N, CA, C and O atoms as a Tripos MOL2 file, in Angstrom:
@<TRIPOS>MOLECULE
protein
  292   291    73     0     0
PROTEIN
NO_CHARGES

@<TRIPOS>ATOM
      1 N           1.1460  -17.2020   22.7870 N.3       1 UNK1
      2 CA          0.9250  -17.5840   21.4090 C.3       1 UNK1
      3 C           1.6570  -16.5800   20.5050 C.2       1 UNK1
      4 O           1.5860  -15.3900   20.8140 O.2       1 UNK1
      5 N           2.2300  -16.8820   19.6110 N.am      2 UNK2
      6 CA          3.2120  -16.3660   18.9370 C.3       2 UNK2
      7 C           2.5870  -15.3170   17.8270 C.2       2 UNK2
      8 O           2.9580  -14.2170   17.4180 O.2       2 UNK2
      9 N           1.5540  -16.1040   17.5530 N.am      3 UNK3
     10 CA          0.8150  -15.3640   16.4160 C.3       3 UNK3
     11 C          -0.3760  -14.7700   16.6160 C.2       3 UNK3
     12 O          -1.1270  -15.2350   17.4730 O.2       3 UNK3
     13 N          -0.7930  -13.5140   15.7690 N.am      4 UNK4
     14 CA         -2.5060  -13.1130   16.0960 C.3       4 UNK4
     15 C          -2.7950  -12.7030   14.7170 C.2       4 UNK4
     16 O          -1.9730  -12.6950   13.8010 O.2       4 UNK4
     17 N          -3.9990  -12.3710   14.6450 N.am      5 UNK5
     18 CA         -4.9920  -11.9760   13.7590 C.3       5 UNK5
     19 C          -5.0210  -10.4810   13.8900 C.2       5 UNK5
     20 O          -4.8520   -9.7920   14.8950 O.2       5 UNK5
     21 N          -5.3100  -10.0870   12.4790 N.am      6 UNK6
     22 CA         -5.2050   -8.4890   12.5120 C.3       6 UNK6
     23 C          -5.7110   -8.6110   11.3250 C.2       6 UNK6
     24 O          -5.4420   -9.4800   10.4960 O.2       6 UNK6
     25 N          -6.9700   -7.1250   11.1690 N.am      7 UNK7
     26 CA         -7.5800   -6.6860   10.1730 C.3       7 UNK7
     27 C          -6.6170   -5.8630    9.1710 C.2       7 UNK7
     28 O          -5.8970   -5.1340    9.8540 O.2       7 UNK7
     29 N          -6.4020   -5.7480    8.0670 N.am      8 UNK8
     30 CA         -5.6620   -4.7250    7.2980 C.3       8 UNK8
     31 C          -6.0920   -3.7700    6.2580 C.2       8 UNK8
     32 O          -5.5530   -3.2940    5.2580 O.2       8 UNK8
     33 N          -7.5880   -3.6120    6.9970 N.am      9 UNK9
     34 CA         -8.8020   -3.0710    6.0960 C.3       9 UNK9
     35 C          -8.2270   -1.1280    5.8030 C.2       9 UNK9
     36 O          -8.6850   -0.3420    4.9740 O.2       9 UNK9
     37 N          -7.2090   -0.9120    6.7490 N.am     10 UNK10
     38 CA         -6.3890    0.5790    6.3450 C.3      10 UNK10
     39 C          -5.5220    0.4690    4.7870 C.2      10 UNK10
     40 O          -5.5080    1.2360    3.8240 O.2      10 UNK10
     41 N          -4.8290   -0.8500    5.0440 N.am     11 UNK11
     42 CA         -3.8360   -1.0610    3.5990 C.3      11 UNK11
     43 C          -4.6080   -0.8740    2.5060 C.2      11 UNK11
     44 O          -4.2400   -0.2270    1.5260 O.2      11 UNK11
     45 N          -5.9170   -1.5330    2.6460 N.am     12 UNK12
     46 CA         -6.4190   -2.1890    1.3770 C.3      12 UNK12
     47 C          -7.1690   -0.8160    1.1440 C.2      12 UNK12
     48 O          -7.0660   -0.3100    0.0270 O.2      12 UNK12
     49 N          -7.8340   -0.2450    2.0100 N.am     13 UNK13
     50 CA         -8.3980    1.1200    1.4550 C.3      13 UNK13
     51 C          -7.2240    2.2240    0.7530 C.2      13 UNK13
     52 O          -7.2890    2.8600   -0.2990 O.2      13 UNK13
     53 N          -6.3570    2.1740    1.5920 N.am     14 UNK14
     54 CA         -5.2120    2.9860    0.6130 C.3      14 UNK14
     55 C          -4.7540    2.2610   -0.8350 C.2      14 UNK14
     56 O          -4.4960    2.8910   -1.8600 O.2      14 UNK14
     57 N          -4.7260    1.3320   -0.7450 N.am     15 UNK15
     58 CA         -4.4890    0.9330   -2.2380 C.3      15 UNK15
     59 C          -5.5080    0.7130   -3.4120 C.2      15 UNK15
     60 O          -5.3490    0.6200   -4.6290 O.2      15 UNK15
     61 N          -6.8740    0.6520   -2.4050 N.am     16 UNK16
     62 CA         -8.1930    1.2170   -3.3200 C.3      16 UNK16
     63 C          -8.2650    3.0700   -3.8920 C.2      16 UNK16
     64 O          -8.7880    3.6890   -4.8190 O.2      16 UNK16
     65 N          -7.9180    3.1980   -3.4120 N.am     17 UNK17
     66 CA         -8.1440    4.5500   -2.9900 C.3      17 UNK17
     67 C          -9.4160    5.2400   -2.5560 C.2      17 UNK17
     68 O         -10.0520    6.0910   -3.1770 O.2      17 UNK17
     69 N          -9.6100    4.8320   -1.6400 N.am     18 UNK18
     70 CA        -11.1250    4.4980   -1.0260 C.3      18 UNK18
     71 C         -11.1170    5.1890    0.4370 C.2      18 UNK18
     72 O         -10.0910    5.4640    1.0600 O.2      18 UNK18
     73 N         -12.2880    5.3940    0.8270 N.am     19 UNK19
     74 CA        -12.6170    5.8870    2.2130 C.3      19 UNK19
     75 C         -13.3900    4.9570    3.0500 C.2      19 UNK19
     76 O         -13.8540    3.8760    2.6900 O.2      19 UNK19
     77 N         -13.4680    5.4630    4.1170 N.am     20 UNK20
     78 CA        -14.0060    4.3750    5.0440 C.3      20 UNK20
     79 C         -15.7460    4.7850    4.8670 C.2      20 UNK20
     80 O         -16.6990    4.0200    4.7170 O.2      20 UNK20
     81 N         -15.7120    6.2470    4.9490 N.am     21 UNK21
     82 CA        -17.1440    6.6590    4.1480 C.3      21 UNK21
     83 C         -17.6830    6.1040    3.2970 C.2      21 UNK21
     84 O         -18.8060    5.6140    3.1710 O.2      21 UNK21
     85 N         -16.4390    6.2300    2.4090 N.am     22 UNK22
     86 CA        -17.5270    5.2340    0.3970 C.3      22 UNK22
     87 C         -17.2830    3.9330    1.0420 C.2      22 UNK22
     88 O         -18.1300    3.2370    0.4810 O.2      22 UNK22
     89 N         -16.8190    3.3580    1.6590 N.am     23 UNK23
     90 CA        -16.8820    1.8130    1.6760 C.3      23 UNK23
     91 C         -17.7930    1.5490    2.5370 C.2      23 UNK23
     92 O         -18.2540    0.4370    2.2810 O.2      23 UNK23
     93 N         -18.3620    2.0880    3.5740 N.am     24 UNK24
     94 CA        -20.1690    1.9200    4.3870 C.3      24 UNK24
     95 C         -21.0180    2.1650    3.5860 C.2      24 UNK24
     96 O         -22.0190    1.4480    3.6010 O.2      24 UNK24
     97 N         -20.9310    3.1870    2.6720 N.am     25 UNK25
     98 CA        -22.0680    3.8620    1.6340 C.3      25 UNK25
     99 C         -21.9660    2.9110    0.7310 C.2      25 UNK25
    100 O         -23.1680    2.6490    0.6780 O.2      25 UNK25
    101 N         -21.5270    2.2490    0.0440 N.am     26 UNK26
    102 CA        -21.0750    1.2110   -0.8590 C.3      26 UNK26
    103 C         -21.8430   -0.2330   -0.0120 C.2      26 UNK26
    104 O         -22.4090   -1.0400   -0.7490 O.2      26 UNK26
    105 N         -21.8380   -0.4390    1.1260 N.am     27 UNK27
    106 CA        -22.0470   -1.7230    1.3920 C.3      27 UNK27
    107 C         -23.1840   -1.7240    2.3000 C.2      27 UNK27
    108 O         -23.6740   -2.6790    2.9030 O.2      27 UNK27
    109 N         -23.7690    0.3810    2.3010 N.am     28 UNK28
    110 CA        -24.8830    0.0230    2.7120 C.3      28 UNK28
    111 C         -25.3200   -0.0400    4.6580 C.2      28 UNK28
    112 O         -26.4260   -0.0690    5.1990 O.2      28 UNK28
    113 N         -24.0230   -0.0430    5.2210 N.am     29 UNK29
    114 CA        -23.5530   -0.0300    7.1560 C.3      29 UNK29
    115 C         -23.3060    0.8740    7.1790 C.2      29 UNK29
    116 O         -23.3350    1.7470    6.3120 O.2      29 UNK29
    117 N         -22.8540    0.8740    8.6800 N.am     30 UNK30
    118 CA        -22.2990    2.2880    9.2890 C.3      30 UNK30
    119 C         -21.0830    2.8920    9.0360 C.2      30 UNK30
    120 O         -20.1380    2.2980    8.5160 O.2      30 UNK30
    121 N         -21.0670    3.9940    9.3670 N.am     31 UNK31
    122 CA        -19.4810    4.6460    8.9330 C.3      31 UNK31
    123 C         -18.7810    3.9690   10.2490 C.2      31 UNK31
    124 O         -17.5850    3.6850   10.1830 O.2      31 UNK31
    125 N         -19.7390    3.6330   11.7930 N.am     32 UNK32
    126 CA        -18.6150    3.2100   13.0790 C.3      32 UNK32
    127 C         -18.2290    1.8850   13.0970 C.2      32 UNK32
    128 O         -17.4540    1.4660   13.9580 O.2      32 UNK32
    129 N         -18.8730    0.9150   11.8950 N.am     33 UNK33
    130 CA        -19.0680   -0.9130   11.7150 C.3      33 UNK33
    131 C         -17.8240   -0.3470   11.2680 C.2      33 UNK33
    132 O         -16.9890   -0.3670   12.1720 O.2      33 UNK33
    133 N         -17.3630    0.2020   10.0800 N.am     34 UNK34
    134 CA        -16.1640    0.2610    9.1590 C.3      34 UNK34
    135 C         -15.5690    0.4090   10.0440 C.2      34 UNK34
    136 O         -15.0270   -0.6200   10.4450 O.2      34 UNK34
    137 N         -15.3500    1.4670   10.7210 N.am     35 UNK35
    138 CA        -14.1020    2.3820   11.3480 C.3      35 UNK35
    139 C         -13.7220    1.0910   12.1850 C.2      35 UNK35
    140 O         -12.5580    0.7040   12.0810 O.2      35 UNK35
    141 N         -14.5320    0.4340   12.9510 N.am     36 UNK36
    142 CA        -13.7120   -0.8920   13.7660 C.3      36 UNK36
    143 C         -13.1530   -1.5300   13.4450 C.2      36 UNK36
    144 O         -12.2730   -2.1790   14.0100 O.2      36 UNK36
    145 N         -13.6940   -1.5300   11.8970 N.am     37 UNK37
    146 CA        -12.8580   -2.9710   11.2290 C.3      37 UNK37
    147 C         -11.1760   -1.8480   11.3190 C.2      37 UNK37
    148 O         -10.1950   -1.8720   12.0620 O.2      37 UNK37
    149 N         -11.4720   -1.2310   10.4770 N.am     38 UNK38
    150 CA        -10.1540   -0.1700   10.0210 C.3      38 UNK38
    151 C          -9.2590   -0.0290   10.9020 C.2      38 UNK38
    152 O          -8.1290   -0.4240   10.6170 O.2      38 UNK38
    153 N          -9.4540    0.4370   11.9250 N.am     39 UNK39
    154 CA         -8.6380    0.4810   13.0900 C.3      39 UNK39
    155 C          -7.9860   -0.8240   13.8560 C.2      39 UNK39
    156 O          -7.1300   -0.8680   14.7390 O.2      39 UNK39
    157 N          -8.6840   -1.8260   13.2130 N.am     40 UNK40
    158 CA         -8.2340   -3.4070   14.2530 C.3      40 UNK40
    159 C          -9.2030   -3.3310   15.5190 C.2      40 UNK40
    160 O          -8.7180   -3.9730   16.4510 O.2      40 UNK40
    161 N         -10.2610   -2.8190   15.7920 N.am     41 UNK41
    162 CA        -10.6330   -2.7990   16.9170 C.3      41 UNK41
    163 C         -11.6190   -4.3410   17.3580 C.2      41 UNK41
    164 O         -11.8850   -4.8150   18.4620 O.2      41 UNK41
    165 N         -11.8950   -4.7020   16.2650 N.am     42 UNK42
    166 CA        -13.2300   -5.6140   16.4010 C.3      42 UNK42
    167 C         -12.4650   -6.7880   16.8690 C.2      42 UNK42
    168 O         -11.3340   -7.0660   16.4710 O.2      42 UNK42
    169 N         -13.3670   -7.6810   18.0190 N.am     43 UNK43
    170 CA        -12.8490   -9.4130   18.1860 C.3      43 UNK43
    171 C         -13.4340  -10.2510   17.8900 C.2      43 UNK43
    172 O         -13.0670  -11.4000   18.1370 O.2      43 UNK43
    173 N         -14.9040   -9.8830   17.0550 N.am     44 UNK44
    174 CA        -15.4480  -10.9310   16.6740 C.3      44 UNK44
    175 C         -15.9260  -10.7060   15.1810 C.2      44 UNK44
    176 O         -17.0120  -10.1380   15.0720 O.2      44 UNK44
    177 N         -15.3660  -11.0170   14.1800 N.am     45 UNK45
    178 CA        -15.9120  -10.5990   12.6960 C.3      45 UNK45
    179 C         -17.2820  -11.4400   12.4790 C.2      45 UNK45
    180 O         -17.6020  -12.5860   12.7940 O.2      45 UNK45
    181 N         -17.9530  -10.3930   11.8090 N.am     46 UNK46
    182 CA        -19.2470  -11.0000   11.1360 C.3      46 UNK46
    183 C         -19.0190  -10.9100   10.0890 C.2      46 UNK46
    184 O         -18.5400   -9.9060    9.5630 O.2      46 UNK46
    185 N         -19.4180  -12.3270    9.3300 N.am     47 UNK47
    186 CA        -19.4430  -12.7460    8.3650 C.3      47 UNK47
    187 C         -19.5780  -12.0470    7.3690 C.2      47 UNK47
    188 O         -18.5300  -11.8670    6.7490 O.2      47 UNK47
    189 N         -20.6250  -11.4940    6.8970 N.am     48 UNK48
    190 CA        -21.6350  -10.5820    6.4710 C.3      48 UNK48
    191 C         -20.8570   -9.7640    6.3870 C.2      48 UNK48
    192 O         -20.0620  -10.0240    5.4840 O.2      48 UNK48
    193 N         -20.5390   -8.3340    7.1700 N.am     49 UNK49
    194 CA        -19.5500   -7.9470    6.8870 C.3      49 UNK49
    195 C         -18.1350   -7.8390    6.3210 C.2      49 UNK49
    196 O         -17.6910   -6.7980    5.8370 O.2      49 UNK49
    197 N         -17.3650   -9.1470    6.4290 N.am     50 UNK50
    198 CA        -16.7540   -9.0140    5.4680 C.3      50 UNK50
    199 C         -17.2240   -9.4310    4.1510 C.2      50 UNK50
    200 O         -16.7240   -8.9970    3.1130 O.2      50 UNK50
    201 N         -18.1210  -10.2170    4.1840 N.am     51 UNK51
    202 CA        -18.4470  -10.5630    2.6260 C.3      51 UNK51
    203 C         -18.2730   -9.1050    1.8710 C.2      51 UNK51
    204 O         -17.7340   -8.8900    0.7860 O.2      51 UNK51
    205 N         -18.9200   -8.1320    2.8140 N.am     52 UNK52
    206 CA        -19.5820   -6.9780    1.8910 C.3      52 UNK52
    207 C         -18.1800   -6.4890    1.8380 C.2      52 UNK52
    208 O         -17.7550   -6.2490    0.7070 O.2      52 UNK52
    209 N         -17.6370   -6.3560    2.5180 N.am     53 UNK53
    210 CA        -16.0420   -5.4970    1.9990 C.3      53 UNK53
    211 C         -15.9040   -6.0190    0.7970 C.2      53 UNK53
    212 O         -15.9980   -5.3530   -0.2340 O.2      53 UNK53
    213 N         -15.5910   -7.6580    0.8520 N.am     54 UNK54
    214 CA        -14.9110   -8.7470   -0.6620 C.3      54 UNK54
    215 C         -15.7190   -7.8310   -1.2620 C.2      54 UNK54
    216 O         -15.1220   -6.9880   -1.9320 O.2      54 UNK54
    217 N         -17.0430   -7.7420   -1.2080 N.am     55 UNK55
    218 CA        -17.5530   -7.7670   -3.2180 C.3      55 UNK55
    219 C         -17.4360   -5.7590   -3.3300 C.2      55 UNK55
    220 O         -17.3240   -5.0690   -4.3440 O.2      55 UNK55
    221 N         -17.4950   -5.4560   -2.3060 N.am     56 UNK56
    222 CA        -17.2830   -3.8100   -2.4080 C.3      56 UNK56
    223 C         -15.7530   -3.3040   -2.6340 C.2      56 UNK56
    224 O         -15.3850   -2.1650   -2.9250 O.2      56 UNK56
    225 N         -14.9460   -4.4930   -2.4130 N.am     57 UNK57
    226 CA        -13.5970   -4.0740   -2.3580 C.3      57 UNK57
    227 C         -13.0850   -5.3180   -3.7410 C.2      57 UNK57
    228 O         -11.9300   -5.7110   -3.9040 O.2      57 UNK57
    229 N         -13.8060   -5.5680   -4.2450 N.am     58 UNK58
    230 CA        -13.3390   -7.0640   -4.9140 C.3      58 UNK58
    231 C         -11.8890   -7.7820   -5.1390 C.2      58 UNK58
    232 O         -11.1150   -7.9330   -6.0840 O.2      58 UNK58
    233 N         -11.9500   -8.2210   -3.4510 N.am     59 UNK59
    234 CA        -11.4770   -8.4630   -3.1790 C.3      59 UNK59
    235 C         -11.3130   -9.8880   -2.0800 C.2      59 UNK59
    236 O         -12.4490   -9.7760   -1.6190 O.2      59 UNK59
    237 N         -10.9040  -10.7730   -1.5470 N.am     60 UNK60
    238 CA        -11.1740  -12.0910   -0.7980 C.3      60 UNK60
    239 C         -10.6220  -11.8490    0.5930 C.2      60 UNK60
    240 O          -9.7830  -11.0170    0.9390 O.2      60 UNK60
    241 N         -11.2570  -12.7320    1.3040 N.am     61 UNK61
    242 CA        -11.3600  -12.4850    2.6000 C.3      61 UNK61
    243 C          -9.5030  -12.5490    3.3460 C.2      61 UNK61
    244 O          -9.1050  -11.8520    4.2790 O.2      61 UNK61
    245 N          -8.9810  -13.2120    2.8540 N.am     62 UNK62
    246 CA         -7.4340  -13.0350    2.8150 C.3      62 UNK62
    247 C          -6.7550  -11.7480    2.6990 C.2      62 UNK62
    248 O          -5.8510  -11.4100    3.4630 O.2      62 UNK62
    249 N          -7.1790  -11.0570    1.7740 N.am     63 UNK63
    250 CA         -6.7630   -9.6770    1.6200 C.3      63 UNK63
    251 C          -7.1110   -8.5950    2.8600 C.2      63 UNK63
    252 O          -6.4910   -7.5490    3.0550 O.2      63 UNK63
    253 N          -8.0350   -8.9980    3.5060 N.am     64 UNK64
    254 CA         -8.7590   -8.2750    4.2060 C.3      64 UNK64
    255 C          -7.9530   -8.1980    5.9040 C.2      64 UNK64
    256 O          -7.4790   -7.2580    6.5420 O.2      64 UNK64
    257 N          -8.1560  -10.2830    6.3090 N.am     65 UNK65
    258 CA         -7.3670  -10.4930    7.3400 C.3      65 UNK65
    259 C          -6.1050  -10.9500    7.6320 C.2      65 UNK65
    260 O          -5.8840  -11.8110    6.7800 O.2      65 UNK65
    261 N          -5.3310  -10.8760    8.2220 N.am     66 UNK66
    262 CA         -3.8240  -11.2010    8.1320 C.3      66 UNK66
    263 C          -3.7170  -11.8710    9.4880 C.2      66 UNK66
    264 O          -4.1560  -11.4930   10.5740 O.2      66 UNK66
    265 N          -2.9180  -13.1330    9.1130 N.am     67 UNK67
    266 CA         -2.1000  -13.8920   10.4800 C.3      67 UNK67
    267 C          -0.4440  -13.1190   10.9320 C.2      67 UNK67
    268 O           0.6620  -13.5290   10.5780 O.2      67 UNK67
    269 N          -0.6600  -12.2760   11.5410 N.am     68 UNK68
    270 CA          0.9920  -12.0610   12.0160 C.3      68 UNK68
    271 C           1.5420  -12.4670   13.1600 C.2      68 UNK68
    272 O           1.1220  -12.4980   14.3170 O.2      68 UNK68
    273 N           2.9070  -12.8840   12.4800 N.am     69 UNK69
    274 CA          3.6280  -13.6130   13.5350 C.3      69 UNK69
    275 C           4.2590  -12.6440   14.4950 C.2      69 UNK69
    276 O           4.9890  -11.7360   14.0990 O.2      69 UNK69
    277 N           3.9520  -12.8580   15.8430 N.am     70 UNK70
    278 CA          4.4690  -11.4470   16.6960 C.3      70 UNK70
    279 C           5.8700  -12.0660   17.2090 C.2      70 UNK70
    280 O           6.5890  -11.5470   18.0630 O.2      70 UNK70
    281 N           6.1280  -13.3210   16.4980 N.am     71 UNK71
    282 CA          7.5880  -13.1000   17.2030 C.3      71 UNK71
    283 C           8.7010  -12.6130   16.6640 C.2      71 UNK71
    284 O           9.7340  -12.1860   17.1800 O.2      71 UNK71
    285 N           8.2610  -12.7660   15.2400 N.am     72 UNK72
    286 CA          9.1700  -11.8280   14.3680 C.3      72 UNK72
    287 C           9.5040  -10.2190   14.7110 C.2      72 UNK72
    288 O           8.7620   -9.2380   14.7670 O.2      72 UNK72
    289 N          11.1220  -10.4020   14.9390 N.am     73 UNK73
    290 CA         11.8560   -8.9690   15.2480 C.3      73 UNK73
    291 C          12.3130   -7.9050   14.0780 C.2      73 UNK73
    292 O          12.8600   -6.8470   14.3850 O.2      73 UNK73
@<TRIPOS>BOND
     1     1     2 1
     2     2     3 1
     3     3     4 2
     4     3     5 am
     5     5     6 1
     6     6     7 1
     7     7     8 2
     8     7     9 am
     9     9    10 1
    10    10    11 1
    11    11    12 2
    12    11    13 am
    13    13    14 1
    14    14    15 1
    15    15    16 2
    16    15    17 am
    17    17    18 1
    18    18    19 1
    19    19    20 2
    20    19    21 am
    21    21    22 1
    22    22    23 1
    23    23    24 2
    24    23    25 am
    25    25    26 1
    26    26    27 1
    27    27    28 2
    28    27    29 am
    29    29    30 1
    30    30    31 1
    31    31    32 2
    32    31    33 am
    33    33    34 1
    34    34    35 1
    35    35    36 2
    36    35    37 am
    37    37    38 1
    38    38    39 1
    39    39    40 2
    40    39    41 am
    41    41    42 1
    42    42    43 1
    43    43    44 2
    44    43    45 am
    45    45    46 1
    46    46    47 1
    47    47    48 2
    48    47    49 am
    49    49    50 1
    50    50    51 1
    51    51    52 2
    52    51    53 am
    53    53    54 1
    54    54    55 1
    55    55    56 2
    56    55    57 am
    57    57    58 1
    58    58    59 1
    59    59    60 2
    60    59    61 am
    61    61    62 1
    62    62    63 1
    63    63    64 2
    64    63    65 am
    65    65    66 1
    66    66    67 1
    67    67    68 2
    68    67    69 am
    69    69    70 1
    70    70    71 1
    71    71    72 2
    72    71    73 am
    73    73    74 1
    74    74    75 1
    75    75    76 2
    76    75    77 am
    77    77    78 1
    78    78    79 1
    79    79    80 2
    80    79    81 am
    81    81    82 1
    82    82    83 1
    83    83    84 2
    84    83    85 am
    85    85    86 1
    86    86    87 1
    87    87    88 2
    88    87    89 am
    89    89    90 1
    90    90    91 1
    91    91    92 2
    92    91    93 am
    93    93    94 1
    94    94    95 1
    95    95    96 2
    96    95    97 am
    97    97    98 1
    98    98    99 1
    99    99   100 2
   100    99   101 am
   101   101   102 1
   102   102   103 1
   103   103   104 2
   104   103   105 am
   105   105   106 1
   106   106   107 1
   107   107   108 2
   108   107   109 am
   109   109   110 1
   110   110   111 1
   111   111   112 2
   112   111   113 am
   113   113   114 1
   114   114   115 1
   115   115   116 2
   116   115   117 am
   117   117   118 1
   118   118   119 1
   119   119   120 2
   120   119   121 am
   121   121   122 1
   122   122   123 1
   123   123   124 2
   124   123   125 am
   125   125   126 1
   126   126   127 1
   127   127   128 2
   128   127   129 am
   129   129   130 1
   130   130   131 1
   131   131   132 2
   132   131   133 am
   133   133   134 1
   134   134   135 1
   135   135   136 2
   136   135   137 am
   137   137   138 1
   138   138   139 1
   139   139   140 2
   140   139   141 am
   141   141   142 1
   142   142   143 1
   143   143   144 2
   144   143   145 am
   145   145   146 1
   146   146   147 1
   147   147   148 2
   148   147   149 am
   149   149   150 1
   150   150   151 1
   151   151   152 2
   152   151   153 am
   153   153   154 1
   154   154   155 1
   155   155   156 2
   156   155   157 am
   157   157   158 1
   158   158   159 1
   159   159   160 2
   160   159   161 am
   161   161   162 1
   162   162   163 1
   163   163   164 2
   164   163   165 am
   165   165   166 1
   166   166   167 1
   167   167   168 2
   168   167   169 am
   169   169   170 1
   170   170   171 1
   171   171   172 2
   172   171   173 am
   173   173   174 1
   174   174   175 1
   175   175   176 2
   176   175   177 am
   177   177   178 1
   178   178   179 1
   179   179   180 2
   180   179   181 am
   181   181   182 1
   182   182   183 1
   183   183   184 2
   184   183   185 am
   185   185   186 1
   186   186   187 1
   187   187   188 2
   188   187   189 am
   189   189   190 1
   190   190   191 1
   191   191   192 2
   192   191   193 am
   193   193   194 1
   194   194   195 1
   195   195   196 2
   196   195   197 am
   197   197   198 1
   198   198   199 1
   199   199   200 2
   200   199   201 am
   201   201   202 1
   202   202   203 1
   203   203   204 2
   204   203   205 am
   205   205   206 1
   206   206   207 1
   207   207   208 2
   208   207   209 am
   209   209   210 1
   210   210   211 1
   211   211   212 2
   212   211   213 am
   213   213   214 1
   214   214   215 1
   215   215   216 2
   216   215   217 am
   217   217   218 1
   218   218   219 1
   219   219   220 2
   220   219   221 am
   221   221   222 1
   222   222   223 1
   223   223   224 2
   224   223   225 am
   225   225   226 1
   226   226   227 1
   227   227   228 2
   228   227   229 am
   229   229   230 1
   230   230   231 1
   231   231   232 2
   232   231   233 am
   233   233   234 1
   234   234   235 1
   235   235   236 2
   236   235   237 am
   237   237   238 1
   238   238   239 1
   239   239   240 2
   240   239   241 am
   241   241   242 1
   242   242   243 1
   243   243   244 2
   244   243   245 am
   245   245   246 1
   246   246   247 1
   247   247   248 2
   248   247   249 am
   249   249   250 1
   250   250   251 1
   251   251   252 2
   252   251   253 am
   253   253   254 1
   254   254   255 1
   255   255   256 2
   256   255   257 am
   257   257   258 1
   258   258   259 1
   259   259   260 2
   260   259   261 am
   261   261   262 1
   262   262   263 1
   263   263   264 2
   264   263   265 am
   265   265   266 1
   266   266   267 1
   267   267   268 2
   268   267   269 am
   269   269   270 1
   270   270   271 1
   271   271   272 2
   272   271   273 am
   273   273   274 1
   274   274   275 1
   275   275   276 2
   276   275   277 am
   277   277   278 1
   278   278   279 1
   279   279   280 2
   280   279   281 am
   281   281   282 1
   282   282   283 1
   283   283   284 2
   284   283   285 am
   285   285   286 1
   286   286   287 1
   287   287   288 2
   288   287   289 am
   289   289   290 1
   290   290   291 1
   291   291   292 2
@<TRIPOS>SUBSTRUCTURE
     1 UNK1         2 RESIDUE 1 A UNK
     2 UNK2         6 RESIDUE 1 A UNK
     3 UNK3        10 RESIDUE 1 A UNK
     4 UNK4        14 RESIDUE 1 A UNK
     5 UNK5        18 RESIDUE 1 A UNK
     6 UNK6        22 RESIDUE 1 A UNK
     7 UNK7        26 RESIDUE 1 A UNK
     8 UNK8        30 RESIDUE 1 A UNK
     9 UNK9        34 RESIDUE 1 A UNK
    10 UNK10       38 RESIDUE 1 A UNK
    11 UNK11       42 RESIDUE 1 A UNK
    12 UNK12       46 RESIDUE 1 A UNK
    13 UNK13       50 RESIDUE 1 A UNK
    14 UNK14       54 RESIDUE 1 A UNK
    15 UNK15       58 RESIDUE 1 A UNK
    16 UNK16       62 RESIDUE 1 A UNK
    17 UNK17       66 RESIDUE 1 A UNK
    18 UNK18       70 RESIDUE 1 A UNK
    19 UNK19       74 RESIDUE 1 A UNK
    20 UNK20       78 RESIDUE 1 A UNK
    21 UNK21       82 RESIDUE 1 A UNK
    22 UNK22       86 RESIDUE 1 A UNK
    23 UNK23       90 RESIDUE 1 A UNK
    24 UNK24       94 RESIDUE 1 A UNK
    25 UNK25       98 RESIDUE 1 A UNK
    26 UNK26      102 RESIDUE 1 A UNK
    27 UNK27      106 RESIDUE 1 A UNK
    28 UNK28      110 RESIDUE 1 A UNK
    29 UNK29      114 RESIDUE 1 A UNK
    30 UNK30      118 RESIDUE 1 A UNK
    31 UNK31      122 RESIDUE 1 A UNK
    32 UNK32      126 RESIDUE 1 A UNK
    33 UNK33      130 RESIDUE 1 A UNK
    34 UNK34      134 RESIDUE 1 A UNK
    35 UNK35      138 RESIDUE 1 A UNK
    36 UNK36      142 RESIDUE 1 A UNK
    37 UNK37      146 RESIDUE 1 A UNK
    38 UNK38      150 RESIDUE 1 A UNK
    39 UNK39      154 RESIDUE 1 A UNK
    40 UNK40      158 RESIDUE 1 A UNK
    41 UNK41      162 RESIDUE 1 A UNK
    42 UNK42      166 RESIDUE 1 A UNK
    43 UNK43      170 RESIDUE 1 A UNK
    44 UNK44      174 RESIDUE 1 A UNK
    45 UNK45      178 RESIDUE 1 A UNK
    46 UNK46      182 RESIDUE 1 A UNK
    47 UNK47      186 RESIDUE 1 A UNK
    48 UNK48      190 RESIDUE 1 A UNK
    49 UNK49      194 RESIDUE 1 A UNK
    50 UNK50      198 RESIDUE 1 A UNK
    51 UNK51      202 RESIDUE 1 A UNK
    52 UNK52      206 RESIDUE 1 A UNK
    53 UNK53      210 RESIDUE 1 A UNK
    54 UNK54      214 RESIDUE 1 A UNK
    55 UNK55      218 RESIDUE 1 A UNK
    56 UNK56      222 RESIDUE 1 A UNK
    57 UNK57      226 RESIDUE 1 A UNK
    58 UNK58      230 RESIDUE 1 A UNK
    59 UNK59      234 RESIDUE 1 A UNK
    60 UNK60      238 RESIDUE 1 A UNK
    61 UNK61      242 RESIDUE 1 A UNK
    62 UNK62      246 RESIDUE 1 A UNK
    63 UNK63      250 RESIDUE 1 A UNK
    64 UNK64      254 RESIDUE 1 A UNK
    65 UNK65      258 RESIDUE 1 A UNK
    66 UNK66      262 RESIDUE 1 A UNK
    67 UNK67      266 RESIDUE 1 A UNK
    68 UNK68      270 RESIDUE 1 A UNK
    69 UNK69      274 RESIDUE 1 A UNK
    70 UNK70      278 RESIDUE 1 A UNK
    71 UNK71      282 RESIDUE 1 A UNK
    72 UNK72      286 RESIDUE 1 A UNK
    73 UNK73      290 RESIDUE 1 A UNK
């Protein structure tokens, strides 16, 4: 399959200027829920969780996840 899914919850904190700290403390979870998202580690998103990024990051769930095409060189 050509394409996958990838979190880009690193971009969007750098252009918040935000931490992965204030953004658990902000939404209320863990600092290790964040860090999975952040890193790309997670394979199954909960809902819930991202909601809380959108309204902590105000921002939409698009911003958050990205379709990339891996065949692009």
């Amino acid at each position: 399959m050509p394409f996958s899914i990838h979190i880009v919850l690193d971009e969007l904190l750098k252009k918040r200027n935000m931490t992965r700290y204030e953004l658990a403390k902000r939404m209320g979870t863990t600092y290790p829920t964040i860090d999975g998202y952040y890193k790309d580690r997670v394979t199954r998103y909960n809902r819930d969780i991202v909601l809380g990024m959108c309204i902590a990051l105000d921002c939409t769930p698009g911003d958050i996840i990205r379709l990339v095409d891996d065949g692009e060189a």
